[in-house]
Tab-separated table of N, CA and C in Angstrom:
chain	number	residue	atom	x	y	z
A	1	UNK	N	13.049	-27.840	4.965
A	1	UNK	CA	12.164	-27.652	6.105
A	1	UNK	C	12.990	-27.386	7.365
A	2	UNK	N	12.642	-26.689	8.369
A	2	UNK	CA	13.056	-26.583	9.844
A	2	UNK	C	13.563	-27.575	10.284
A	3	UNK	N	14.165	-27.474	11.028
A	3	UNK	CA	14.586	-28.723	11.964
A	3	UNK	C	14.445	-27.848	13.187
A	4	UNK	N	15.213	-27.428	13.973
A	4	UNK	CA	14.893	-26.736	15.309
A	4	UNK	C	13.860	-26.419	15.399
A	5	UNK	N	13.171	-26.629	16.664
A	5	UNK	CA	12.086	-26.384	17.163
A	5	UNK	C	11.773	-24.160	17.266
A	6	UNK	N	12.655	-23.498	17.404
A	6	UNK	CA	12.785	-22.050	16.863
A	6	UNK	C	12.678	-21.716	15.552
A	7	UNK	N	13.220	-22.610	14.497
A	7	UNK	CA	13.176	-22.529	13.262
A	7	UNK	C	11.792	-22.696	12.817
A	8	UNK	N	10.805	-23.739	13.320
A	8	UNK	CA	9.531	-23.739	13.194
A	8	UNK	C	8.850	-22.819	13.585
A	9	UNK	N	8.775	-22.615	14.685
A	9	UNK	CA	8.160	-21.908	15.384
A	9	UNK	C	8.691	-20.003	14.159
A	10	UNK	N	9.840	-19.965	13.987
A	10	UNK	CA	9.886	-18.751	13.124
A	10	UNK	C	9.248	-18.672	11.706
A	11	UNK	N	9.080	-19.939	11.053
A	11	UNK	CA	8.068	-19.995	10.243
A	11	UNK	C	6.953	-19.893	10.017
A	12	UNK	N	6.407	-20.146	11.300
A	12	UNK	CA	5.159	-19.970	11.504
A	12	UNK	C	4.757	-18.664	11.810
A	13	UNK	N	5.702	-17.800	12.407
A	13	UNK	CA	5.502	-16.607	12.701
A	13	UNK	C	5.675	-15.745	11.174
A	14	UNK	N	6.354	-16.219	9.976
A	14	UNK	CA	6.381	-15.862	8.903
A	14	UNK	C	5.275	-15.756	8.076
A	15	UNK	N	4.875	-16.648	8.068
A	15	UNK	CA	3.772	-17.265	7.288
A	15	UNK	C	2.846	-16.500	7.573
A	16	UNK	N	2.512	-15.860	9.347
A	16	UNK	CA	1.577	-14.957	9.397
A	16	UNK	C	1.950	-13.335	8.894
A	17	UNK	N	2.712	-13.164	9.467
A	17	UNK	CA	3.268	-12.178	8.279
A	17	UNK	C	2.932	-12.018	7.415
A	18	UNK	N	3.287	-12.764	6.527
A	18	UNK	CA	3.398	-12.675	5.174
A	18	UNK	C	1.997	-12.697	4.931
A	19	UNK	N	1.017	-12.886	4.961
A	19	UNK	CA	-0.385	-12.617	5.161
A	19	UNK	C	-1.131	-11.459	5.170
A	20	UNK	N	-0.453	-10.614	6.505
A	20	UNK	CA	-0.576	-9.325	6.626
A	20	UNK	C	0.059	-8.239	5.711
A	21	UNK	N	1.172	-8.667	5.015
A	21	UNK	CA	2.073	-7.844	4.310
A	21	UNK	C	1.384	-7.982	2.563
A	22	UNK	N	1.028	-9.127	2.747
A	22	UNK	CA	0.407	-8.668	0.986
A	22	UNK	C	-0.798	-8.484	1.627
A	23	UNK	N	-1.797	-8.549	2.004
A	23	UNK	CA	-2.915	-7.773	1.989
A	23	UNK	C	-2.016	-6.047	2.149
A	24	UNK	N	-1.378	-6.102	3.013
A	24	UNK	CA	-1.044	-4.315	2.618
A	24	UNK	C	-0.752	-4.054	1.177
A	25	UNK	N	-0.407	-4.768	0.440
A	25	UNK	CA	0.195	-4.405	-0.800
A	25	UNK	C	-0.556	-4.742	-1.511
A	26	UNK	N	-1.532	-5.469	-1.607
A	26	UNK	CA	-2.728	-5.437	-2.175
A	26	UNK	C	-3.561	-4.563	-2.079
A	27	UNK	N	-3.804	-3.830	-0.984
A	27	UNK	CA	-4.504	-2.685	-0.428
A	27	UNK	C	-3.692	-1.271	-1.545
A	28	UNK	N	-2.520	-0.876	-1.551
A	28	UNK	CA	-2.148	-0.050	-1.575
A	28	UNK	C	-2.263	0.038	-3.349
A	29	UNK	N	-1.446	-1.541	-3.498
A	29	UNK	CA	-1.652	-1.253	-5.046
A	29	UNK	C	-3.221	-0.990	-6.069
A	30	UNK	N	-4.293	-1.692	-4.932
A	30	UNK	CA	-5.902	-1.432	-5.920
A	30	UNK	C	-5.883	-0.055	-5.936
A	31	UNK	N	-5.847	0.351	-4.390
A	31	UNK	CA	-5.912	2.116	-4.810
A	31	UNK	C	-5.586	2.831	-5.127
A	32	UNK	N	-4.146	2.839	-5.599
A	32	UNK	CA	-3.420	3.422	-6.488
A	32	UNK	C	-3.975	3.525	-8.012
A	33	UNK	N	-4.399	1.683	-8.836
A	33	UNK	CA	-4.680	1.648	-9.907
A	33	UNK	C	-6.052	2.421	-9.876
A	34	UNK	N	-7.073	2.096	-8.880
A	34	UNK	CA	-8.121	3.186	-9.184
A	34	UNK	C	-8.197	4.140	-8.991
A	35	UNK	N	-7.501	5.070	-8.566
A	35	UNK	CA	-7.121	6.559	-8.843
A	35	UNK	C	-6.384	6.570	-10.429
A	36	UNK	N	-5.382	5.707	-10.404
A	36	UNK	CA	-4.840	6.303	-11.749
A	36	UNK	C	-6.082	6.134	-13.374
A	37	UNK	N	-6.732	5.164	-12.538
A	37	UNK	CA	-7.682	4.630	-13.856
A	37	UNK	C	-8.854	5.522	-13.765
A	38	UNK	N	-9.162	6.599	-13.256
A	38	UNK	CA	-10.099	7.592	-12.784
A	38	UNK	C	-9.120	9.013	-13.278
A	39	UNK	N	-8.075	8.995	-13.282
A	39	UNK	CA	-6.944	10.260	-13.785
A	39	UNK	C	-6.835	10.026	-15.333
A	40	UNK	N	-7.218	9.166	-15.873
A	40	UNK	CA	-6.723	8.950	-17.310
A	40	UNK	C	-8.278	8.431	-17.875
A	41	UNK	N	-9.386	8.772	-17.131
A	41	UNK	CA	-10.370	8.582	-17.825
A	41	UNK	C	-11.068	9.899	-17.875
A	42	UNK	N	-10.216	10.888	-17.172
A	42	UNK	CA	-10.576	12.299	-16.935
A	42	UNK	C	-11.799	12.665	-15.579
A	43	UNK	N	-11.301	11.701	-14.581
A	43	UNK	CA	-12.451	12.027	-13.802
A	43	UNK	C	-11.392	12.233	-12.154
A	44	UNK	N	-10.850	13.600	-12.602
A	44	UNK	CA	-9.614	13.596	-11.033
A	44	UNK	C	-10.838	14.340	-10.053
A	45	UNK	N	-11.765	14.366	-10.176
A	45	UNK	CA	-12.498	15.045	-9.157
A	45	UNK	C	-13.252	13.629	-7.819
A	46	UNK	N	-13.557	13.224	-8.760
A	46	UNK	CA	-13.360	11.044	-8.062
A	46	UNK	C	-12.455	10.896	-7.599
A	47	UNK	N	-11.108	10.772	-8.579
A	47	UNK	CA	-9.450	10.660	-7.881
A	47	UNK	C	-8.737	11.365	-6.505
A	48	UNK	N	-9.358	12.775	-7.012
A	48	UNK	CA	-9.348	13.522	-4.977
A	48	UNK	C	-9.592	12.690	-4.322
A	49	UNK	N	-10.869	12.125	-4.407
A	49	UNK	CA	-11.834	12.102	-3.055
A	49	UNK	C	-11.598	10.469	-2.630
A	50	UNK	N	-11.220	9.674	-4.074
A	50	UNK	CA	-10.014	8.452	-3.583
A	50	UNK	C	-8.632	8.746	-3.093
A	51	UNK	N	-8.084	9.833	-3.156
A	51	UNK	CA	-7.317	9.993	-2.377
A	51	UNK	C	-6.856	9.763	-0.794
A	52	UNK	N	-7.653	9.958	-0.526
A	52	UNK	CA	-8.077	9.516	1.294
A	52	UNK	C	-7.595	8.227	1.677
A	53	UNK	N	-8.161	7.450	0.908
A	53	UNK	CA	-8.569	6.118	1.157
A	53	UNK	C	-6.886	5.542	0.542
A	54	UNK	N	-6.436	6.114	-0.343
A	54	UNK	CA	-4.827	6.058	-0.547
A	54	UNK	C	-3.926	6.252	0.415
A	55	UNK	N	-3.946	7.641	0.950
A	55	UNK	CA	-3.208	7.872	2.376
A	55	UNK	C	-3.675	6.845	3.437
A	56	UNK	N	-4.900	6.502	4.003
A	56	UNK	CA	-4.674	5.695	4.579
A	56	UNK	C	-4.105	4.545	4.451
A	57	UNK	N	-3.786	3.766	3.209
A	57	UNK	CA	-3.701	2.412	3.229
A	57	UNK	C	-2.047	2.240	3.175
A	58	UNK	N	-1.360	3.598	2.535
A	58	UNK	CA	-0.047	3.634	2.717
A	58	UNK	C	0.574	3.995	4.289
A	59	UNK	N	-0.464	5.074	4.925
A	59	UNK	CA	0.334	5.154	6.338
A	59	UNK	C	-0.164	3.442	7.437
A	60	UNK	N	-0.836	3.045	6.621
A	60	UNK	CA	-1.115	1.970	7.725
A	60	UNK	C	0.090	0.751	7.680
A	61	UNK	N	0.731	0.964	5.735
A	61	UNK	CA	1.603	0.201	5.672
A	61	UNK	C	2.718	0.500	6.063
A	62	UNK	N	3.015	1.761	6.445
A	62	UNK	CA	4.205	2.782	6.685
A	62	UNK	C	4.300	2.267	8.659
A	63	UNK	N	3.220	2.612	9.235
A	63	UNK	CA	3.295	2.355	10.840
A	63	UNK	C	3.700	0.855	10.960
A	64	UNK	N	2.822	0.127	9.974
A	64	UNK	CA	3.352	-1.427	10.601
A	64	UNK	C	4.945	-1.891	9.995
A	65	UNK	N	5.845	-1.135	9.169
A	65	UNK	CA	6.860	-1.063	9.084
A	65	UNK	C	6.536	-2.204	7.854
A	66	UNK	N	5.902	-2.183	6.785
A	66	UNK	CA	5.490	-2.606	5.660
A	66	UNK	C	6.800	-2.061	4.545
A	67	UNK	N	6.437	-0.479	4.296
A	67	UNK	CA	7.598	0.267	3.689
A	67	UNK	C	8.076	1.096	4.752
A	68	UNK	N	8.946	2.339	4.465
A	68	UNK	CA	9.961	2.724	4.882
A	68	UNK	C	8.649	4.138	4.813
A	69	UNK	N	9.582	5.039	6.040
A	69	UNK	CA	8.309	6.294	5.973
A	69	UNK	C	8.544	7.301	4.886
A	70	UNK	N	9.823	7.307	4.338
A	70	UNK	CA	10.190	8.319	3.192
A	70	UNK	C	9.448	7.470	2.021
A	71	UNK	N	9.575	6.450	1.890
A	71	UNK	CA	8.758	5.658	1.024
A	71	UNK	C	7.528	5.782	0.748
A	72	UNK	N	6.502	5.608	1.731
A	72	UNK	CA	5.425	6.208	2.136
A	72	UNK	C	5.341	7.513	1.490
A	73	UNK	N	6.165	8.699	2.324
A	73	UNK	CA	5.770	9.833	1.117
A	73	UNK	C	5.626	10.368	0.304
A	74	UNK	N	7.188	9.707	-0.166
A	74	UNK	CA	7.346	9.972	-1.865
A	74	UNK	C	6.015	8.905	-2.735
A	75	UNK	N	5.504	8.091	-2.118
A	75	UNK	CA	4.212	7.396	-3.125
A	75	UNK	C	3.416	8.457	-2.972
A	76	UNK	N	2.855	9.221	-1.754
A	76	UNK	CA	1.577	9.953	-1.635
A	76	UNK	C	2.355	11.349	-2.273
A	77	UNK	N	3.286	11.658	-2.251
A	77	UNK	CA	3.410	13.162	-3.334
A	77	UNK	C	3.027	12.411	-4.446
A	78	UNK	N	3.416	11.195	-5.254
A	78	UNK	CA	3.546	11.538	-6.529
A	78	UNK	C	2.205	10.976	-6.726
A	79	UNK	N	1.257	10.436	-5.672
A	79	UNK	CA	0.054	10.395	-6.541
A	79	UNK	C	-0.821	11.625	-6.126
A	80	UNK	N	-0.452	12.490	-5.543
A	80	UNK	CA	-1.238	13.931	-5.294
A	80	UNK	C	-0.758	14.522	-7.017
A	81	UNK	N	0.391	14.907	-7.030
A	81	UNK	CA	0.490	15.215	-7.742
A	81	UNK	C	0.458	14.865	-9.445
A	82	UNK	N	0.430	13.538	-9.421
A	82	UNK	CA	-0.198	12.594	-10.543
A	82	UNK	C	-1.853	13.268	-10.634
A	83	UNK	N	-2.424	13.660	-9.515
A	83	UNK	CA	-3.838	14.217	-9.884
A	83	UNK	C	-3.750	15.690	-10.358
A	84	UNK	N	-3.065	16.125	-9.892
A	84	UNK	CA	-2.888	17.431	-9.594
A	84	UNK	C	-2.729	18.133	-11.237
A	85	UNK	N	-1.498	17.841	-12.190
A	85	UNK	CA	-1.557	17.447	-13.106
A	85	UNK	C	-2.468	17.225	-14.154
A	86	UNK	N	-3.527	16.189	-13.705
A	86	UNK	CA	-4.671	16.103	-14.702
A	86	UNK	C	-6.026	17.277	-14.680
A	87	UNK	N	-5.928	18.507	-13.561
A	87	UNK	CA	-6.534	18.900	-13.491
A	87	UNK	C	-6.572	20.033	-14.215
């Protein structure tokens, strides 16, 4: 546990964090699996139009410095093109 009164106080600032950071990654990873589970059930015309809702949840994790912005892109090429593919 902390001892300095900064050390607490930085935990606490963690803890909220860390809050915000898996809901991003929770966010990013559902929509990923339901696009891919919509690409392999043969329905990429659904998977487009979840697409959207993909880009957003990665650039939101990308601005709050969640991942890295090349990171960010290389996920949204390869799930464009993960659809792209099934079509």
């Amino acid at each position: 546990m902390p001892i300095t009164s900064s050390a607490k106080k930085a935990l606490r600032g963690s803890a909220k964090k860390r809050v915000f950071n898996m809901r991003s990654k929770k966010n990013i990873d559902t929509v990923t699996k339901e696009i891919k589970k919509l690409v392999i059930a043969g329905k990429a015309k659904e998977a487009q139009a979840k697409l959207s809702l993909a880009y957003k949840a990665i650039d939101k994790a990308a601005k709050t410095n969640f991942i890295k912005k090349n990171t960010a892109a290389r996920k949204k090429s390869r799930l464009s093109a993960f659809i792209k593919k099934a079509k």
